PDB file of C-alpha atoms in Angstrom:
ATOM      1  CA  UNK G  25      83.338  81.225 120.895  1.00  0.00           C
ATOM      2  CA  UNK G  26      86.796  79.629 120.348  1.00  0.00           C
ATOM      3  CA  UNK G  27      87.486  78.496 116.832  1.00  0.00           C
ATOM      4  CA  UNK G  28      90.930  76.803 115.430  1.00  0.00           C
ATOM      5  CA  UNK G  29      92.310  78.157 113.045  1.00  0.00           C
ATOM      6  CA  UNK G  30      94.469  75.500 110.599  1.00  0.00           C
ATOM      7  CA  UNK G  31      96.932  76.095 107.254  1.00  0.00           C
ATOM      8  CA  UNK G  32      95.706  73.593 104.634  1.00  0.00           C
ATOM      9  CA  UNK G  33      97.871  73.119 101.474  1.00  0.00           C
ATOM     10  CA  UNK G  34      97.412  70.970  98.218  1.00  0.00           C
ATOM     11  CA  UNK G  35      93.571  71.492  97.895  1.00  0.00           C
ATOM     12  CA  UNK G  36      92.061  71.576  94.560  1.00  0.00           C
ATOM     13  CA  UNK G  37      89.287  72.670  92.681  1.00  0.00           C
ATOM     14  CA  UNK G  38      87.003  69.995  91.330  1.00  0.00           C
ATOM     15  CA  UNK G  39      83.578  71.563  89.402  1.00  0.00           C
ATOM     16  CA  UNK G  40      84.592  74.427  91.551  1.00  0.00           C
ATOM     17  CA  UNK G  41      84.164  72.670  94.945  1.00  0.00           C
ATOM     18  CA  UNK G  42      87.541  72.319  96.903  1.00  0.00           C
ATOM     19  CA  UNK G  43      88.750  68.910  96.988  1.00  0.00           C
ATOM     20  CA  UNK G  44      90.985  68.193 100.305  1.00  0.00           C
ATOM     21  CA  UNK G  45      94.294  66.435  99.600  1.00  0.00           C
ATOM     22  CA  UNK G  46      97.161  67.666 101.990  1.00  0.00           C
ATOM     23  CA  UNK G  47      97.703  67.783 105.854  1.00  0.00           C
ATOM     24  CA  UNK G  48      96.844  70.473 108.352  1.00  0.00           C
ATOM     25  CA  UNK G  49      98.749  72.846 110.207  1.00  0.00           C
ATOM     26  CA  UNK G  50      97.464  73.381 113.226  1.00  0.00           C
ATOM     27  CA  UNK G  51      98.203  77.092 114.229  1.00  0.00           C
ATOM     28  CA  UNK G  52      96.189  78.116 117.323  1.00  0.00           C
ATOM     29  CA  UNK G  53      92.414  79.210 118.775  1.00  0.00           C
ATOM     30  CA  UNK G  54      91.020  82.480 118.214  1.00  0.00           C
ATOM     31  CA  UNK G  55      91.954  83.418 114.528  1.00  0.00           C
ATOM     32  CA  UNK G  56      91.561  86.831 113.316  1.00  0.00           C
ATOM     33  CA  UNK G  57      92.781  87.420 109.381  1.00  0.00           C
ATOM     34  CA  UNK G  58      95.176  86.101 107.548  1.00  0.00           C
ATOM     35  CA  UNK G  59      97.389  87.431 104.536  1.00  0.00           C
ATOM     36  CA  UNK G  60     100.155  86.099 102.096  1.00  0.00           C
ATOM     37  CA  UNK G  61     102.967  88.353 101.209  1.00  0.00           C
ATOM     38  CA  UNK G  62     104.839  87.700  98.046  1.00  0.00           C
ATOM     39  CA  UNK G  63     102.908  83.863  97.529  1.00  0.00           C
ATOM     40  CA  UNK G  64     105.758  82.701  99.641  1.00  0.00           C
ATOM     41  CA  UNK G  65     104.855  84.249 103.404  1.00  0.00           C
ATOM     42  CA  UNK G  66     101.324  82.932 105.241  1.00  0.00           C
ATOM     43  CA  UNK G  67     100.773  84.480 108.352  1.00  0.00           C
ATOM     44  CA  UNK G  68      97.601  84.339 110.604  1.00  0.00           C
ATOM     45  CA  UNK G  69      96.570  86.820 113.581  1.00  0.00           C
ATOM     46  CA  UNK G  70      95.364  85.064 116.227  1.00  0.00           C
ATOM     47  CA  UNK G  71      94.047  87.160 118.903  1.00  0.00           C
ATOM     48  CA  UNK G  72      94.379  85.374 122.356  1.00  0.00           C
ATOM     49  CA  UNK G  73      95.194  86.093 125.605  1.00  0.00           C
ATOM     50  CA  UNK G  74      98.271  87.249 124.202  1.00  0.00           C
ATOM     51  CA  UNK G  75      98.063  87.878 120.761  1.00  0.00           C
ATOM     52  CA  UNK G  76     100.298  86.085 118.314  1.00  0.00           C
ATOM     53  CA  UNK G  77     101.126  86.382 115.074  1.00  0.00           C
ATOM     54  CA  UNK G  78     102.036  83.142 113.307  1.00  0.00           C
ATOM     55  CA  UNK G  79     103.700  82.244 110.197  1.00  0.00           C
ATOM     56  CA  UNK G  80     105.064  79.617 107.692  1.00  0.00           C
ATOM     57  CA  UNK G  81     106.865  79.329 104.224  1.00  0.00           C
ATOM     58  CA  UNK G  82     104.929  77.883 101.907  1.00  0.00           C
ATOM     59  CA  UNK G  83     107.768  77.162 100.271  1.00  0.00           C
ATOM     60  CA  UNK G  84     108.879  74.441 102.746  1.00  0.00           C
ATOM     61  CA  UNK G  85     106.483  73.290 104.933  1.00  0.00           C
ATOM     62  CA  UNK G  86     108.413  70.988 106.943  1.00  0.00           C
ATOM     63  CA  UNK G  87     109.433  73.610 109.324  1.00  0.00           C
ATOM     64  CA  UNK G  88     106.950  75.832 111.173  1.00  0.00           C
ATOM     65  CA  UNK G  89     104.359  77.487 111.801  1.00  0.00           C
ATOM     66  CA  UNK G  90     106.462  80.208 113.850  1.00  0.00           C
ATOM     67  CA  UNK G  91     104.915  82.203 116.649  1.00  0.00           C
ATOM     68  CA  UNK G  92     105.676  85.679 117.321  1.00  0.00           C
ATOM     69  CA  UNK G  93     104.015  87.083 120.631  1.00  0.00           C
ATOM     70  CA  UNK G  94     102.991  90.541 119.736  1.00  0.00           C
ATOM     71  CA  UNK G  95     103.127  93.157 122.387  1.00  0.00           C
ATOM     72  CA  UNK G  96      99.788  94.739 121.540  1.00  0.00           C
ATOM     73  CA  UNK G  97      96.432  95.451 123.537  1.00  0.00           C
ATOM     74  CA  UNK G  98      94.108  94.567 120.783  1.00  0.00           C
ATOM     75  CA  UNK G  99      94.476  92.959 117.229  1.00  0.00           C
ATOM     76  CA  UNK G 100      91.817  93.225 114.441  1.00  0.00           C
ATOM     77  CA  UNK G 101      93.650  93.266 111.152  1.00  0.00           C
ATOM     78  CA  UNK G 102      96.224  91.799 108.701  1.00  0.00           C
ATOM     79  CA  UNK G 103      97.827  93.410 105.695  1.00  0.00           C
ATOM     80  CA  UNK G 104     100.848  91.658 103.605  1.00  0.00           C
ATOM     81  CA  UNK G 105     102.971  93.887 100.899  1.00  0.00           C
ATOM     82  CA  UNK G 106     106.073  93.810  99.631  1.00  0.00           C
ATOM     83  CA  UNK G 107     108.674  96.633 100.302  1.00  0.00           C
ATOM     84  CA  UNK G 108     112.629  96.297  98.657  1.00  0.00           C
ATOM     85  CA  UNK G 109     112.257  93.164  97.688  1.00  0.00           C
ATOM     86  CA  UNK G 110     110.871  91.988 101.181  1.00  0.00           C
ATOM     87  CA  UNK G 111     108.260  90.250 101.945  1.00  0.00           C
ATOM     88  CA  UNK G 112     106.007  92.267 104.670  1.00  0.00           C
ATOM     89  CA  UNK G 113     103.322  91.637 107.088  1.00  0.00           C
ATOM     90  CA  UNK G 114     101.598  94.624 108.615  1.00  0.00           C
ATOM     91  CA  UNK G 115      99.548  94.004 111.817  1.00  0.00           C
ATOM     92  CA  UNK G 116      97.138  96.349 112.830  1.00  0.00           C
ATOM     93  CA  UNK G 117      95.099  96.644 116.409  1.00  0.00           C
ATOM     94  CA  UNK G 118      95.705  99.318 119.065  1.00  0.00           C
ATOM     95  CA  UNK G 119      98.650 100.095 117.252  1.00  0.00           C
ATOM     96  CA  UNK G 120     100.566  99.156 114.416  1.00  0.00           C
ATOM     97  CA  UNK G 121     103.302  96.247 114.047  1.00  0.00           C
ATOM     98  CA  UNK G 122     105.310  95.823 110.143  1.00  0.00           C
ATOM     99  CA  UNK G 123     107.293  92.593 110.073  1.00  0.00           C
ATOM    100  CA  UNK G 124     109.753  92.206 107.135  1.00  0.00           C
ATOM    101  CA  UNK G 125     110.990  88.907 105.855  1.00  0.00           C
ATOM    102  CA  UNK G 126     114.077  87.972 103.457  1.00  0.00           C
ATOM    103  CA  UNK G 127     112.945  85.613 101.508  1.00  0.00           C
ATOM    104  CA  UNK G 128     116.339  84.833  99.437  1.00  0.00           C
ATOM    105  CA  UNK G 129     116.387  81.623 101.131  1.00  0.00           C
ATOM    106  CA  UNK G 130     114.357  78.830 101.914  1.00  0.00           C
ATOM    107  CA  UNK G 131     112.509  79.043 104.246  1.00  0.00           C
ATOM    108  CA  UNK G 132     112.579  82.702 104.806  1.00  0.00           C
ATOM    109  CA  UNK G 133     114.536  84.015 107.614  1.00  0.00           C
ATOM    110  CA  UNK G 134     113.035  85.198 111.170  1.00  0.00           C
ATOM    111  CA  UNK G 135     111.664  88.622 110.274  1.00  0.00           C
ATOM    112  CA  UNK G 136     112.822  92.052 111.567  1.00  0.00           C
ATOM    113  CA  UNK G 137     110.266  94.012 113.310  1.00  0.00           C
ATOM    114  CA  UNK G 138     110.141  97.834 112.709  1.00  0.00           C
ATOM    115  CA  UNK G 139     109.408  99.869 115.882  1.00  0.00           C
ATOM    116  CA  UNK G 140     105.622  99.413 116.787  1.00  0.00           C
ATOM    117  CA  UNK G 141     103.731 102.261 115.570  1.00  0.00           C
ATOM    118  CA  UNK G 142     102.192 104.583 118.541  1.00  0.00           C
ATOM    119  CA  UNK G 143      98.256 105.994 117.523  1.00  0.00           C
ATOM    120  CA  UNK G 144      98.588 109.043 119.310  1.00  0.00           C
ATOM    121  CA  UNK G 145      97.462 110.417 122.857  1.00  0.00           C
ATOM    122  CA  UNK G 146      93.861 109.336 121.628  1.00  0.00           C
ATOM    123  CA  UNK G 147      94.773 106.062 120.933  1.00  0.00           C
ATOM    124  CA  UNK G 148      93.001 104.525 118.290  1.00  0.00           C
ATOM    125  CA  UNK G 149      91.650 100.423 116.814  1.00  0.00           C
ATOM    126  CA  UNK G 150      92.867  99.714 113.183  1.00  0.00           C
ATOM    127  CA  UNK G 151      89.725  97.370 111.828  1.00  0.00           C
ATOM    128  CA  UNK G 152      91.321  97.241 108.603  1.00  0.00           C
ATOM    129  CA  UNK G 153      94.662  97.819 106.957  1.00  0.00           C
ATOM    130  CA  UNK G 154      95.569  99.312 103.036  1.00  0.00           C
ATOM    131  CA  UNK G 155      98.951  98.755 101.525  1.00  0.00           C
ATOM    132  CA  UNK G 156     100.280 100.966  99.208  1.00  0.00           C
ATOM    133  CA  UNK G 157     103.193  99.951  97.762  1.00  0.00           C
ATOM    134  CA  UNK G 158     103.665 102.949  95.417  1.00  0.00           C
ATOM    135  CA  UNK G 159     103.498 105.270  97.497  1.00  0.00           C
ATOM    136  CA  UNK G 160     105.653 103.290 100.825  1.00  0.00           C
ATOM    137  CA  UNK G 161     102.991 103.569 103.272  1.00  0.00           C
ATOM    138  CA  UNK G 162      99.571 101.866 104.822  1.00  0.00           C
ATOM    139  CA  UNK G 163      96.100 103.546 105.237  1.00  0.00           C
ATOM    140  CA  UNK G 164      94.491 102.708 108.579  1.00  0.00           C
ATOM    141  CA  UNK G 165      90.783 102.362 109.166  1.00  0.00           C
ATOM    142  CA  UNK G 166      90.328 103.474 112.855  1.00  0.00           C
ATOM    143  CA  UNK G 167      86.804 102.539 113.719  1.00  0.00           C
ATOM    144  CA  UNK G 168      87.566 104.099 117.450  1.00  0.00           C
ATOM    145  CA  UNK G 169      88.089 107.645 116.084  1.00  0.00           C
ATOM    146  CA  UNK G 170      86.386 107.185 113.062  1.00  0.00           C
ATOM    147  CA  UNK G 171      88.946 108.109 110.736  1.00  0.00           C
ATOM    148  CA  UNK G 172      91.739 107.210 108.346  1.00  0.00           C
ATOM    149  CA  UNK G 173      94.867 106.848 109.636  1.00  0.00           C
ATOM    150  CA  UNK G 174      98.165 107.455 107.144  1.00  0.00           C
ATOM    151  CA  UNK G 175     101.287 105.332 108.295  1.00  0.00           C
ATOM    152  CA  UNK G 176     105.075 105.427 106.120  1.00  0.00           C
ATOM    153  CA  UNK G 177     106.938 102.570 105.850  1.00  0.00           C
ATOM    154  CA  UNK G 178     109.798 104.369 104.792  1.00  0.00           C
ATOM    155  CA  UNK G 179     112.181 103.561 106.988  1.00  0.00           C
ATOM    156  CA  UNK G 180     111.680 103.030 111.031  1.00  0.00           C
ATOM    157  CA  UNK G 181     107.872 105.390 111.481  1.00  0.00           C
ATOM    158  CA  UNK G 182     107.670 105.078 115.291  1.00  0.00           C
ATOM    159  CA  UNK G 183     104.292 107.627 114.820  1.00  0.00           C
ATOM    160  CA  UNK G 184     101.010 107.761 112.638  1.00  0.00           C
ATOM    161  CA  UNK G 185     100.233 110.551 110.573  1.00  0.00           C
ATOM    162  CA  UNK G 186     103.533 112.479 110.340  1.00  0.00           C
ATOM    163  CA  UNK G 187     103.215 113.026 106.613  1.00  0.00           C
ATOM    164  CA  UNK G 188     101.206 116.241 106.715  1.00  0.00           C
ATOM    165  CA  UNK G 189      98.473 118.206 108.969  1.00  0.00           C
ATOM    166  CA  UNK G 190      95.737 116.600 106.857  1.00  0.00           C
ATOM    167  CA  UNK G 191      96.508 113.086 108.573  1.00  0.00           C
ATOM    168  CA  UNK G 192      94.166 111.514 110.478  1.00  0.00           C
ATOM    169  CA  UNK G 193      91.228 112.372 107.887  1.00  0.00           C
ATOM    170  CA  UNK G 194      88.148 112.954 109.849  1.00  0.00           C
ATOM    171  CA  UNK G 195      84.948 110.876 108.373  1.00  0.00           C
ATOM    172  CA  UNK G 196      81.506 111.574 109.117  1.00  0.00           C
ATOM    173  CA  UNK G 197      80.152 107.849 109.877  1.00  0.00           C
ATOM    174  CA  UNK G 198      82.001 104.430 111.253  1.00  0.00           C
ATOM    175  CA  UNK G 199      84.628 103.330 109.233  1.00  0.00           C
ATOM    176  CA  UNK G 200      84.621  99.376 108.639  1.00  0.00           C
ATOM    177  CA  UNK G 201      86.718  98.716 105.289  1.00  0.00           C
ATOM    178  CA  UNK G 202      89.230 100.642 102.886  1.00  0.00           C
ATOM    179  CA  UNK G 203      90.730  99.181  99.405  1.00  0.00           C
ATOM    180  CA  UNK G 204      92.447 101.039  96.820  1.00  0.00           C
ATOM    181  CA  UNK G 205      89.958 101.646  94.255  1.00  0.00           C
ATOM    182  CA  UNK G 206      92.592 102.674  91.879  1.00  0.00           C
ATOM    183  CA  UNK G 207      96.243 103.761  91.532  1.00  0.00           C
ATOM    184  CA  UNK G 208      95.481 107.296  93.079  1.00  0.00           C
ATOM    185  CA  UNK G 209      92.257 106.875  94.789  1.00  0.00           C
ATOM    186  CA  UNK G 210      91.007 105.135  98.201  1.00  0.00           C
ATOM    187  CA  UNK G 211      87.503 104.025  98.899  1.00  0.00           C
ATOM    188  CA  UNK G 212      86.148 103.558 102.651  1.00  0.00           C
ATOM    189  CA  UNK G 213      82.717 102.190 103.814  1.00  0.00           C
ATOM    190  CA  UNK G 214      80.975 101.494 106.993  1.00  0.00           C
ATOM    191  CA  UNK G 215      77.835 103.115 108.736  1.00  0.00           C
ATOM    192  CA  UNK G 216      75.917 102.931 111.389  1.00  0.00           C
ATOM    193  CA  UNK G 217      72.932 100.865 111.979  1.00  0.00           C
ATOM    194  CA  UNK G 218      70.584 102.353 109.320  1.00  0.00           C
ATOM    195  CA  UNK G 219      72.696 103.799 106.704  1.00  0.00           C
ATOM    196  CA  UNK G 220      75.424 103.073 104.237  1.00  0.00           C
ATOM    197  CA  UNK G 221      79.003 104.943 105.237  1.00  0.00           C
ATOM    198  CA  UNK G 222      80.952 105.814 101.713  1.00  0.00           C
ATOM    199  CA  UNK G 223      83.522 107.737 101.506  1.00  0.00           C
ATOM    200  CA  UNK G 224      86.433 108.034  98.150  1.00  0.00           C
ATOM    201  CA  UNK G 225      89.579 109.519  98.993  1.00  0.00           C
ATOM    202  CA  UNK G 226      92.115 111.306  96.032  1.00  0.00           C
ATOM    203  CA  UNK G 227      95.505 110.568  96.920  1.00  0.00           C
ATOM    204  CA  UNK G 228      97.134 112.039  93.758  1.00  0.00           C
ATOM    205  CA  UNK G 229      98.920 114.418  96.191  1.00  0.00           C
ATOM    206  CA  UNK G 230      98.513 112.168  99.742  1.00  0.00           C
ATOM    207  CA  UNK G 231      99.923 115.173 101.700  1.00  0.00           C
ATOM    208  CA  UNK G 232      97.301 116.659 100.948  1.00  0.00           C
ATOM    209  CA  UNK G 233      94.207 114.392 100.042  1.00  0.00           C
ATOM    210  CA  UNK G 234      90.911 114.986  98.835  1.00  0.00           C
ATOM    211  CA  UNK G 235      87.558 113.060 100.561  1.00  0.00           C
ATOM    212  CA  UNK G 236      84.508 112.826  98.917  1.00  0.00           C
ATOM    213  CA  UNK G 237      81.473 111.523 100.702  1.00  0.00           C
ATOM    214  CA  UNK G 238      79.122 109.801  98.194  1.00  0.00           C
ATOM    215  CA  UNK G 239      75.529 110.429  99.330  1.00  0.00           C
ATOM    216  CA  UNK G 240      71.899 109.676  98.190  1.00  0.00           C
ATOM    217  CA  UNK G 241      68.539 109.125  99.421  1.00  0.00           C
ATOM    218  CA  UNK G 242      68.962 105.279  98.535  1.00  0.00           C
ATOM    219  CA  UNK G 243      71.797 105.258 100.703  1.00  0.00           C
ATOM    220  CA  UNK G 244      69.953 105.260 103.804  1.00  0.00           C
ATOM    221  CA  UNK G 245      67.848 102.649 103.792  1.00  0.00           C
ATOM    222  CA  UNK G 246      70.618 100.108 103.366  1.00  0.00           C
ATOM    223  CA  UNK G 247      72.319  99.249 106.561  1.00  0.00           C
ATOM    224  CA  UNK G 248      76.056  99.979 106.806  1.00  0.00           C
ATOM    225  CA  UNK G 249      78.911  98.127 105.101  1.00  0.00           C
ATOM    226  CA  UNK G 250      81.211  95.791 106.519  1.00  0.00           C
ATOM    227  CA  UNK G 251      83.534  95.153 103.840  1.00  0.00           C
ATOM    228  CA  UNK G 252      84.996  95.892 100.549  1.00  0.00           C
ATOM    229  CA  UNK G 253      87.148  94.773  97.270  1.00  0.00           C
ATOM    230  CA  UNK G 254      88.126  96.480  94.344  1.00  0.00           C
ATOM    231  CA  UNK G 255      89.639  95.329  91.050  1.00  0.00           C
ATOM    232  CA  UNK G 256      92.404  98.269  91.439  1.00  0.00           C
ATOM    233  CA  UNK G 257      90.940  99.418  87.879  1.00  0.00           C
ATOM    234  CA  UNK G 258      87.851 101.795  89.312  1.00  0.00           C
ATOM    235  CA  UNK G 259      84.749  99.098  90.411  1.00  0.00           C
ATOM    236  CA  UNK G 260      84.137  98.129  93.671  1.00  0.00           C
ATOM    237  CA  UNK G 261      81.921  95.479  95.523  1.00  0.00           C
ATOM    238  CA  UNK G 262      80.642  96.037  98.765  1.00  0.00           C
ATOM    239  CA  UNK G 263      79.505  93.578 101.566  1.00  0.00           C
ATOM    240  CA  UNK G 264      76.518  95.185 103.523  1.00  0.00           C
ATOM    241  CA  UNK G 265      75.495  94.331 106.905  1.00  0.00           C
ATOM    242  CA  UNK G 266      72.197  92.113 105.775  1.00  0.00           C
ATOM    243  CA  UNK G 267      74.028  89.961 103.522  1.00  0.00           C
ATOM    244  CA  UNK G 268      73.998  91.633 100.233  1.00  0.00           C
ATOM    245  CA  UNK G 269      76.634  93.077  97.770  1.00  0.00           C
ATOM    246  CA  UNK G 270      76.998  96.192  95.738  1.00  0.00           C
ATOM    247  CA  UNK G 271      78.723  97.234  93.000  1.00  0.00           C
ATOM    248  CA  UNK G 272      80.098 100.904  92.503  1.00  0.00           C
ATOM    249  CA  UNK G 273      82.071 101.898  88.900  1.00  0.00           C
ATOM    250  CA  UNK G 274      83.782 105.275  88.394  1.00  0.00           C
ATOM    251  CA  UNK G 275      82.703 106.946  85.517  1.00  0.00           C
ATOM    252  CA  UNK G 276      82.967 110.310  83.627  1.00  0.00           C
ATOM    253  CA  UNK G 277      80.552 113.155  85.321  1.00  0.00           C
ATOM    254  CA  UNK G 278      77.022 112.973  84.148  1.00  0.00           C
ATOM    255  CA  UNK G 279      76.439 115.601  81.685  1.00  0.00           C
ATOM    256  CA  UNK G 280      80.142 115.856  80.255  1.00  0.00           C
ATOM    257  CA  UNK G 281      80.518 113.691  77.513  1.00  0.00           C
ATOM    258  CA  UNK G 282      81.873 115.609  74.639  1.00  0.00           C
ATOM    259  CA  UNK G 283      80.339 113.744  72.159  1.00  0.00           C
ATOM    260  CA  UNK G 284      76.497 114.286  72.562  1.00  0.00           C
ATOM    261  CA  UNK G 285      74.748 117.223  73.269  1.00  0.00           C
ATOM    262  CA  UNK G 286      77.587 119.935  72.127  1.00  0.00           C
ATOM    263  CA  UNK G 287      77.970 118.513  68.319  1.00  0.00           C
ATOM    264  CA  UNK G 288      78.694 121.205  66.375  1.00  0.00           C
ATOM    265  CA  UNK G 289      77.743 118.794  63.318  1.00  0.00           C
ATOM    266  CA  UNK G 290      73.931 119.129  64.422  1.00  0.00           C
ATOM    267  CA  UNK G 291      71.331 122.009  65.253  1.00  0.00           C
ATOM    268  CA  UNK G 292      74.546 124.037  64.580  1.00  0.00           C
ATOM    269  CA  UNK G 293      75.742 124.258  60.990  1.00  0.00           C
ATOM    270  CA  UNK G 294      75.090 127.967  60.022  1.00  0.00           C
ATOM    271  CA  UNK G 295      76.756 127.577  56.348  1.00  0.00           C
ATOM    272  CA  UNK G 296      74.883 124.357  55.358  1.00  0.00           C
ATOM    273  CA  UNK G 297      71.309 125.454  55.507  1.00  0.00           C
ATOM    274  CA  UNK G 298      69.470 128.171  56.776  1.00  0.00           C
ATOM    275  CA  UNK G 299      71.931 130.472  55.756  1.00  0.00           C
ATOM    276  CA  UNK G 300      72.464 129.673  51.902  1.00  0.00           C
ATOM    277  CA  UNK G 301      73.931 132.628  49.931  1.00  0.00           C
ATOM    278  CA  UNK G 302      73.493 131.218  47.025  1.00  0.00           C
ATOM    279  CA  UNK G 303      69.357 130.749  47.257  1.00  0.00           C
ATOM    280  CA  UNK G 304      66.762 132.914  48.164  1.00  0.00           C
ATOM    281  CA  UNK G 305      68.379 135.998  48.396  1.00  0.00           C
TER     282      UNK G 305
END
């Protein structure tokens, strides 16, 4: 199936249905994903016979969209961040392509492309892409080798999972979709055919991370996931294969709240009662 893929602007929101009231943009067949870096950068993957990665600046739309033809086997994923004050565009397929755009001026100048980033002897198919601008770097979701993938983008990479040994992180079902779930923490679903994939991964020390596979007997009866979004603050919502959504929240362990069950106000009070000097004895 070939579908066009278009940039609309000036559309608003009438009783919260969109209300068409600019031109399109025709950019090509065969879209993919599509981020904005920095509100300023659109770009769109489209993966054709030679995959392309095209972009405008939505801050002057008389000139573009701009093709770049990107040297890559497969394309599945788009990621946009922002990286010394440059806009960035992350591409992920059979490897990894970062794309960084001075935006000073308008429009923004033709981006610099960072040496394409090489998956390893195994190769490997980036479904989905996180951003981490804190700590420099994106997370990979490699649905070929079913694992996470860590890749720096400080300074020229040229090679995934340099940081430590503990890179790629092994999962135990098909990866689909990461998002950060918090500032130090990375969630990852996906499945297989008759069971939910979830996986949260500490990265309060990403050389050496900490995964967590979330289990339970409901858990299997769902389907697998093929997406999810966080509000950066803890809760997540994820897309399951059969159409509905779920919502996860991080809270404090079951059976540790200080405050109930270990007050030493109650069942506890030896010089109160029970143990009166002053009566009975």
């Amino acid at each position: 199936m070939v579908a066009l893929a278009a940039f609309v602007f000036a559309v608003s929101l009438s009783a919260g249905v969109p209300e068409h009231l600019g031109d399109e943009l025709e950019v090509g067949d065969d879209p993919v994903a599509v981020a904005v870096a920095q509100d300023r950068v659109v770009g769109v993957l489209l993966d054709t016979d030679e995959p392309v990665l095209a972009w405008l600046d939505s801050g002057d739309l008389s000139l573009g969209p701009y093709m770049i033809s990107l040297n890559m086997e497969q394309v599945s994923s788009l990621a946009a961040g922002s990286f010394d004050e440059q806009a960035v565009l992350v591409v992920g397929g059979s490897q990894l392509g970062v794309f960084r755009f001075d935006t000073s001026a308008i429009p923004a100048a033709v981006p610099s492309q960072d040496t394409p980033v090489g998956l390893g002897t195994g190769g490997g198919l980036l479904v989905d892409l996180v951003v981490d601008e804190a700590r420099t770097a994106v997370f990979g979701v490699d649905s070929l080798n079913n694992s996470l993938r860590h890749i720096s983008l400080d300074g020229d990479a040229g090679a995934a999972d340099t940081l430590s040994s503990s890179w790629p992180m092994s999962l135990s079902f098909s990866p689909q979709s990461a998002a950060l779930l918090d500032d130090n923490s990375l969630i990852v679903v996906g499945g297989d055919e008759d069971s939910l994939g979830l996986a949260v991964v500490d990265l309060t020390d990403s050389s050496s991370p900490d995964l967590e596979l979330v289990d339970g007997v409901e858990l299997d009866s769902l389907g697998p996931a093929v997406s999810v979004t966080t509000d950066g603050r803890g809760a997540s919502w994820i897309l399951l294969a059969n159409g509905e959504v779920w919502q996860l929240s991080r809270g404090a362990p079951e059976g540790d709240d200080d405050d109930a069950g270990d007050d030493d106000d109650a069942g506890d009070d030896d010089d109160d009662s029970g143990d009166d000097d002053d009566s009975g004895d």
